[in-house]
């Protein structure tokens, strides 16, 4: 039994994606949605009534403390999106990192020597920030609603700003939305203004439902490259299945599954 845990899961496409992978691997398995409140989280995790779990908003950091083992990449990122229950031992991984990297690669976007703006400071943002550091982005602006929560950063390349600072005077190459703003059913919202988005050549939204958020609509209408989060979602799911099923999958499947899910969005 597999599944996804999060606070609200009406938007998620993960069950469909994992079912497609199960079918391909000839595995009979369930992949369920578990909507949990913060007070239900600990018991659910520690009861271990699952073989594997994905974790989504807002629990990617909270679940770390219940793991018996945390993979190197997840330790570095400081968040997990995948748990493997290995005979009662909980192993935590971060496959968002791979999903994000694969999406940029697919869209031929390089962050090297670029100025990048990252909106939001949660679990997904941490994976994105780790990627930007590893791939040598020249300058990163990390945007939060409250700078007081992030007084210092360890890297001179990273500047923490708020939305006011961003709208006033920041421009660059790539802007990435790692907040839930614009996600179904609140799809009429954008975390930043159209004027702000037009200051960048590439806009990526980690949200995949709706397929085109208002943030991406603004980017498209200003002839910017607009990338949604579906490819990332499928890529991270494929790697999660490799961990759970102890196998390797043909990553060409990411394109095939993305097209199949896109046709249903
Ligand atoms: P999270 O851990 O809850 O973090 C979201 C962050 O966004 C918060 O830390 C917060 O940062 C900011 N935020 C929250 N509510 C906001 C609001 N109303 N206005 C402005 N900023 C707000 O969530 P997450 O797991 O990182 O996920 C974030 C988004 O990425 C979700 O939409 C999720 O579905 C998507 N995602 C997609 C994929 C994929 O594969 N495509 C993978 C991971 C995540 P501050 O408090 O610092 O402002």
CSV table of C-alpha atoms and ligand atoms in Angstrom, one decimal:
chain,number,residue,atom,x,y,z
A,1,UNK,CA,0.0,0.0,0.0
A,2,UNK,CA,1.4,3.3,-1.1
A,3,UNK,CA,0.0,6.9,-1.0
A,4,UNK,CA,0.5,10.6,-0.6
A,5,UNK,CA,0.0,12.6,2.6
A,6,UNK,CA,-0.7,16.3,2.7
A,7,UNK,CA,-3.1,18.8,4.2
A,8,UNK,CA,-5.3,19.2,1.1
A,9,UNK,CA,-5.1,16.8,-1.8
A,10,UNK,CA,-8.0,17.5,-4.1
A,11,UNK,CA,-5.6,18.8,-6.7
A,12,UNK,CA,-3.1,15.9,-6.8
A,13,UNK,CA,-2.4,13.9,-9.9
A,14,UNK,CA,0.0,11.5,-8.0
A,15,UNK,CA,-2.5,8.5,-7.8
A,16,UNK,CA,-3.0,8.5,-11.6
A,17,UNK,CA,0.8,8.7,-12.2
A,18,UNK,CA,1.6,5.9,-9.8
A,19,UNK,CA,-1.2,3.7,-11.2
A,20,UNK,CA,0.3,4.1,-14.7
A,21,UNK,CA,3.7,3.0,-13.4
A,22,UNK,CA,2.1,0.0,-11.4
A,23,UNK,CA,0.4,-1.1,-14.6
A,24,UNK,CA,3.6,-0.9,-16.5
A,25,UNK,CA,5.5,-2.9,-13.9
A,26,UNK,CA,2.6,-5.4,-13.6
A,27,UNK,CA,2.3,-4.6,-9.9
A,28,UNK,CA,-1.0,-4.8,-8.1
A,29,UNK,CA,-0.9,-2.0,-5.5
A,30,UNK,CA,-3.0,0.7,-4.0
A,31,UNK,CA,-1.9,4.4,-4.1
A,32,UNK,CA,-4.2,6.4,-1.8
A,33,UNK,CA,-4.6,10.0,-0.8
A,34,UNK,CA,-4.4,10.7,3.0
A,35,UNK,CA,-5.4,14.2,4.0
A,36,UNK,CA,-3.9,14.8,7.4
A,37,UNK,CA,-4.0,17.6,9.9
A,38,UNK,CA,-0.8,18.6,11.7
A,39,UNK,CA,-2.0,16.7,14.8
A,40,UNK,CA,-2.6,13.5,12.9
A,41,UNK,CA,0.8,13.5,11.2
A,42,UNK,CA,3.0,11.8,13.8
A,43,UNK,CA,0.6,8.9,14.5
A,44,UNK,CA,0.0,8.2,10.8
A,45,UNK,CA,3.8,8.1,10.0
A,46,UNK,CA,4.7,6.0,13.0
A,47,UNK,CA,1.9,3.5,12.6
A,48,UNK,CA,3.8,2.5,9.4
A,49,UNK,CA,0.7,1.0,7.7
A,50,UNK,CA,2.3,1.6,4.3
A,51,UNK,CA,5.1,0.4,2.0
A,52,UNK,CA,5.9,3.9,0.7
A,53,UNK,CA,4.6,7.4,0.9
A,54,UNK,CA,5.0,10.7,-0.9
A,55,UNK,CA,4.8,13.8,1.1
A,56,UNK,CA,3.4,17.1,-0.1
A,57,UNK,CA,2.5,20.6,1.2
A,58,UNK,CA,3.0,21.4,4.1
A,59,UNK,CA,4.8,18.4,5.7
A,60,UNK,CA,8.1,17.9,3.7
A,61,UNK,CA,10.1,19.2,6.6
A,62,UNK,CA,8.0,18.1,9.5
A,63,UNK,CA,8.3,14.3,8.7
A,64,UNK,CA,12.1,14.4,8.8
A,65,UNK,CA,12.2,13.8,12.6
A,66,UNK,CA,10.4,10.4,12.2
A,67,UNK,CA,12.9,8.9,9.8
A,68,UNK,CA,15.4,6.2,10.8
A,69,UNK,CA,17.6,7.0,7.8
A,70,UNK,CA,17.8,10.1,5.6
A,71,UNK,CA,19.5,9.9,2.2
A,72,UNK,CA,22.4,12.3,1.6
A,73,UNK,CA,20.5,14.5,-0.9
A,74,UNK,CA,17.6,14.9,1.5
A,75,UNK,CA,19.9,15.8,4.4
A,76,UNK,CA,21.5,18.5,2.3
A,77,UNK,CA,18.1,19.8,1.1
A,78,UNK,CA,16.5,19.6,4.6
A,79,UNK,CA,13.2,18.1,3.3
A,80,UNK,CA,11.8,14.8,2.1
A,81,UNK,CA,9.1,14.0,-0.4
A,82,UNK,CA,9.4,10.2,-0.4
A,83,UNK,CA,9.4,7.6,2.5
A,84,UNK,CA,10.3,3.9,2.0
A,85,UNK,CA,9.2,1.6,4.8
A,86,UNK,CA,11.9,-1.1,4.8
A,87,UNK,CA,10.5,-3.7,7.3
A,88,UNK,CA,9.7,-1.0,9.8
A,89,UNK,CA,12.7,1.2,9.2
A,90,UNK,CA,11.7,4.5,7.7
A,91,UNK,CA,13.9,5.8,5.0
A,92,UNK,CA,13.5,9.4,3.7
A,93,UNK,CA,14.5,10.7,0.2
A,94,UNK,CA,14.1,13.8,-1.8
A,95,UNK,CA,13.1,13.0,-5.4
A,96,UNK,CA,11.8,16.6,-6.1
A,97,UNK,CA,15.5,17.6,-6.7
A,98,UNK,CA,15.7,15.1,-9.6
A,99,UNK,CA,12.2,16.2,-10.9
A,100,UNK,CA,13.2,19.8,-10.9
A,101,UNK,CA,16.6,19.1,-12.6
A,102,UNK,CA,15.0,17.0,-15.3
A,103,UNK,CA,12.4,19.7,-16.1
A,104,UNK,CA,15.0,22.3,-16.6
A,105,UNK,CA,17.0,19.9,-18.8
A,106,UNK,CA,13.9,19.0,-20.8
A,107,UNK,CA,13.3,22.8,-21.5
A,108,UNK,CA,17.0,23.5,-22.2
A,109,UNK,CA,17.2,26.0,-19.3
A,110,UNK,CA,20.6,26.4,-17.7
A,111,UNK,CA,20.9,28.3,-14.4
A,112,UNK,CA,24.7,28.6,-14.6
A,113,UNK,CA,25.7,32.3,-14.1
A,114,UNK,CA,22.1,33.4,-14.1
A,115,UNK,CA,20.1,35.6,-11.7
A,116,UNK,CA,17.3,33.5,-10.3
A,117,UNK,CA,14.3,34.5,-8.1
A,118,UNK,CA,12.7,31.8,-6.0
A,119,UNK,CA,9.3,32.5,-4.4
A,120,UNK,CA,8.6,30.7,-1.1
A,121,UNK,CA,10.8,29.0,1.4
A,122,UNK,CA,9.1,25.7,2.1
A,123,UNK,CA,10.0,22.1,1.2
A,124,UNK,CA,10.0,22.4,-2.5
A,125,UNK,CA,11.9,25.7,-2.4
A,126,UNK,CA,14.7,23.9,-0.4
A,127,UNK,CA,15.2,21.4,-3.2
A,128,UNK,CA,15.3,24.2,-5.8
A,129,UNK,CA,17.7,26.2,-3.8
A,130,UNK,CA,20.1,23.2,-3.4
A,131,UNK,CA,20.0,22.7,-7.2
A,132,UNK,CA,20.7,26.4,-7.9
A,133,UNK,CA,23.7,26.2,-5.6
A,134,UNK,CA,25.1,23.0,-7.1
A,135,UNK,CA,24.6,24.3,-10.7
A,136,UNK,CA,26.3,27.6,-10.0
A,137,UNK,CA,23.5,30.2,-10.4
A,138,UNK,CA,25.3,33.6,-10.1
A,139,UNK,CA,22.7,35.3,-7.9
A,140,UNK,CA,19.6,34.0,-6.1
A,141,UNK,CA,16.9,36.1,-4.6
A,142,UNK,CA,14.9,34.0,-2.1
A,143,UNK,CA,11.5,35.7,-1.6
A,144,UNK,CA,9.5,35.3,1.6
A,145,UNK,CA,6.5,37.0,3.1
A,146,UNK,CA,8.4,37.7,6.3
A,147,UNK,CA,12.1,38.4,6.2
A,148,UNK,CA,12.3,38.2,10.0
A,149,UNK,CA,12.1,34.4,9.7
A,150,UNK,CA,15.2,34.4,7.5
A,151,UNK,CA,17.7,36.8,9.1
A,152,UNK,CA,20.9,35.4,7.5
A,153,UNK,CA,22.0,33.1,4.7
A,154,UNK,CA,25.3,31.4,4.6
A,155,UNK,CA,26.0,32.2,0.9
A,156,UNK,CA,27.0,35.6,-0.4
A,157,UNK,CA,25.1,34.7,-3.6
A,158,UNK,CA,21.8,34.5,-1.8
A,159,UNK,CA,19.8,37.5,-0.8
A,160,UNK,CA,16.5,37.1,1.2
A,161,UNK,CA,13.9,39.7,0.1
A,162,UNK,CA,10.2,40.2,0.6
A,163,UNK,CA,7.5,40.7,-2.1
A,164,UNK,CA,7.7,44.5,-1.8
A,165,UNK,CA,11.5,44.4,-2.5
A,166,UNK,CA,10.9,42.1,-5.5
A,167,UNK,CA,8.2,44.2,-7.0
A,168,UNK,CA,10.2,47.4,-6.5
A,169,UNK,CA,13.5,46.7,-8.1
A,170,UNK,CA,14.6,43.1,-8.8
A,171,UNK,CA,14.9,41.7,-12.3
A,172,UNK,CA,16.8,38.7,-13.7
A,173,UNK,CA,16.8,35.6,-15.9
A,174,UNK,CA,14.5,33.0,-14.2
A,175,UNK,CA,11.7,33.3,-11.7
A,176,UNK,CA,10.4,30.1,-10.0
A,177,UNK,CA,7.1,29.9,-8.1
A,178,UNK,CA,7.6,27.5,-5.1
A,179,UNK,CA,4.5,28.7,-3.3
A,180,UNK,CA,1.0,27.2,-3.5
A,181,UNK,CA,-0.4,30.5,-4.7
A,182,UNK,CA,-2.4,29.9,-7.9
A,183,UNK,CA,-3.0,26.2,-7.2
A,184,UNK,CA,-6.5,24.8,-7.9
A,185,UNK,CA,-9.1,25.7,-6.5
A,186,UNK,CA,-7.5,29.2,-5.9
A,187,UNK,CA,-6.4,29.5,-9.5
A,188,UNK,CA,-7.2,33.2,-10.0
A,189,UNK,CA,-4.2,34.3,-7.8
A,190,UNK,CA,-0.6,35.0,-8.8
A,191,UNK,CA,2.1,35.4,-6.2
A,192,UNK,CA,3.6,38.4,-8.1
A,193,UNK,CA,2.4,41.0,-10.6
A,194,UNK,CA,2.5,40.7,-14.4
A,195,UNK,CA,5.0,43.6,-14.5
A,196,UNK,CA,7.3,41.7,-12.2
A,197,UNK,CA,7.1,38.4,-14.3
A,198,UNK,CA,7.9,40.4,-17.4
A,199,UNK,CA,11.3,41.2,-15.9
A,200,UNK,CA,12.5,37.6,-16.4
A,201,UNK,CA,13.0,35.5,-19.6
A,202,UNK,CA,11.8,32.2,-18.0
A,203,UNK,CA,9.0,31.6,-15.5
A,204,UNK,CA,8.6,28.2,-13.9
A,205,UNK,CA,5.7,27.3,-11.7
A,206,UNK,CA,6.0,24.1,-9.6
A,207,UNK,CA,2.2,24.0,-9.6
A,208,UNK,CA,0.7,21.6,-12.3
A,209,UNK,CA,-3.0,22.0,-11.6
A,210,UNK,CA,-4.2,24.1,-13.3
A,211,UNK,CA,-1.8,23.4,-16.2
A,212,UNK,CA,-1.6,27.1,-16.7
A,213,UNK,CA,-1.6,29.2,-13.6
A,214,UNK,CA,-2.2,33.0,-13.7
A,215,UNK,CA,1.6,33.3,-13.1
A,216,UNK,CA,2.3,31.3,-16.2
A,217,UNK,CA,-0.4,33.0,-18.2
A,218,UNK,CA,1.3,36.4,-17.5
A,219,UNK,CA,4.6,34.9,-18.6
A,220,UNK,CA,3.1,33.5,-21.9
A,221,UNK,CA,1.3,36.8,-22.6
A,222,UNK,CA,4.7,38.6,-22.3
A,223,UNK,CA,6.3,36.0,-24.7
A,224,UNK,CA,8.4,34.5,-21.9
A,225,UNK,CA,9.2,30.8,-21.6
A,226,UNK,CA,6.5,29.4,-19.3
A,227,UNK,CA,7.0,26.0,-17.7
A,228,UNK,CA,4.6,24.2,-15.4
A,229,UNK,CA,5.3,21.5,-12.7
A,230,UNK,CA,3.8,18.5,-14.4
A,231,UNK,CA,7.0,17.1,-15.8
A,232,UNK,CA,8.6,17.6,-12.4
A,233,UNK,CA,5.8,15.7,-10.7
A,234,UNK,CA,6.1,12.8,-13.1
A,235,UNK,CA,9.9,12.7,-12.9
A,236,UNK,CA,9.9,12.7,-9.1
A,237,UNK,CA,7.2,9.9,-9.1
A,238,UNK,CA,9.3,7.7,-11.4
A,239,UNK,CA,12.3,8.0,-9.0
A,240,UNK,CA,10.1,7.3,-6.0
A,241,UNK,CA,8.9,4.1,-7.6
A,242,UNK,CA,12.5,3.1,-8.3
A,243,UNK,CA,13.2,3.4,-4.6
A,244,UNK,CA,10.0,1.6,-3.5
A,245,UNK,CA,10.2,-1.3,-6.1
A,246,UNK,CA,14.0,-1.6,-5.9
A,247,UNK,CA,14.3,-1.4,-9.6
A,248,UNK,CA,15.4,0.9,-12.4
A,249,UNK,CA,12.8,2.4,-14.8
A,250,UNK,CA,13.3,3.7,-18.3
A,251,UNK,CA,13.2,7.4,-17.9
A,252,UNK,CA,11.7,7.8,-21.3
A,253,UNK,CA,8.5,6.9,-19.4
A,254,UNK,CA,8.5,10.4,-18.0
A,255,UNK,CA,7.6,11.9,-21.4
A,256,UNK,CA,5.0,9.2,-22.1
A,257,UNK,CA,3.3,9.5,-18.7
A,258,UNK,CA,3.4,13.4,-18.8
A,259,UNK,CA,1.6,13.3,-22.2
A,260,UNK,CA,-1.0,10.9,-20.8
A,261,UNK,CA,-1.7,13.0,-17.7
A,262,UNK,CA,-1.7,16.3,-19.7
A,263,UNK,CA,-4.4,15.0,-22.0
A,264,UNK,CA,-6.6,14.5,-18.9
A,265,UNK,CA,-5.9,18.0,-17.3
B,1,LIG,P1,5.4,24.3,1.8
B,1,LIG,O1,6.4,23.5,2.4
B,1,LIG,O2,4.1,24.6,2.5
B,1,LIG,O3,6.0,25.7,1.3
B,1,LIG,C1,5.3,26.7,0.6
B,1,LIG,C2,6.0,28.1,0.9
B,1,LIG,O4,5.3,29.0,0.1
B,1,LIG,C3,5.9,28.5,2.4
B,1,LIG,O5,7.0,28.1,3.1
B,1,LIG,C4,5.7,30.0,2.3
B,1,LIG,O6,7.0,30.7,2.3
B,1,LIG,C5,5.1,30.2,0.9
B,1,LIG,N1,3.6,30.5,1.0
B,1,LIG,C6,2.7,29.7,1.6
B,1,LIG,N2,1.5,30.2,1.5
B,1,LIG,C7,1.7,31.4,0.9
B,1,LIG,C8,0.8,32.4,0.5
B,1,LIG,N3,-0.5,32.4,0.7
B,1,LIG,N4,1.3,33.5,-0.2
B,1,LIG,C9,2.6,33.6,-0.5
B,1,LIG,N5,3.5,32.6,-0.1
B,1,LIG,C10,3.0,31.5,0.5
B,1,LIG,O7,4.9,23.7,0.3
B,1,LIG,P2,5.8,22.9,-0.7
B,1,LIG,O8,5.7,21.4,-0.4
B,1,LIG,O9,7.2,23.5,-0.8
B,1,LIG,O10,5.0,23.1,-2.1
B,1,LIG,C11,4.9,24.4,-2.6
B,1,LIG,C12,4.2,24.3,-4.0
B,1,LIG,O11,5.0,23.6,-4.9
B,1,LIG,C13,2.9,23.6,-3.9
B,1,LIG,O12,2.0,24.3,-4.8
B,1,LIG,C14,3.2,22.2,-4.4
B,1,LIG,O13,2.1,21.6,-5.0
B,1,LIG,C15,4.3,22.5,-5.5
B,1,LIG,N6,5.2,21.4,-5.7
B,1,LIG,C16,5.2,20.8,-6.9
B,1,LIG,C17,6.0,19.7,-7.1
B,1,LIG,C18,6.0,19.1,-8.5
B,1,LIG,O14,6.5,18.0,-8.6
B,1,LIG,N7,5.5,19.7,-9.5
B,1,LIG,C19,6.9,19.3,-6.1
B,1,LIG,C20,6.9,19.9,-4.9
B,1,LIG,C21,6.0,21.0,-4.7
B,1,LIG,P3,7.1,32.0,3.2
B,1,LIG,O15,6.4,31.8,4.5
B,1,LIG,O16,8.6,32.2,3.3
B,1,LIG,O17,6.5,33.1,2.4
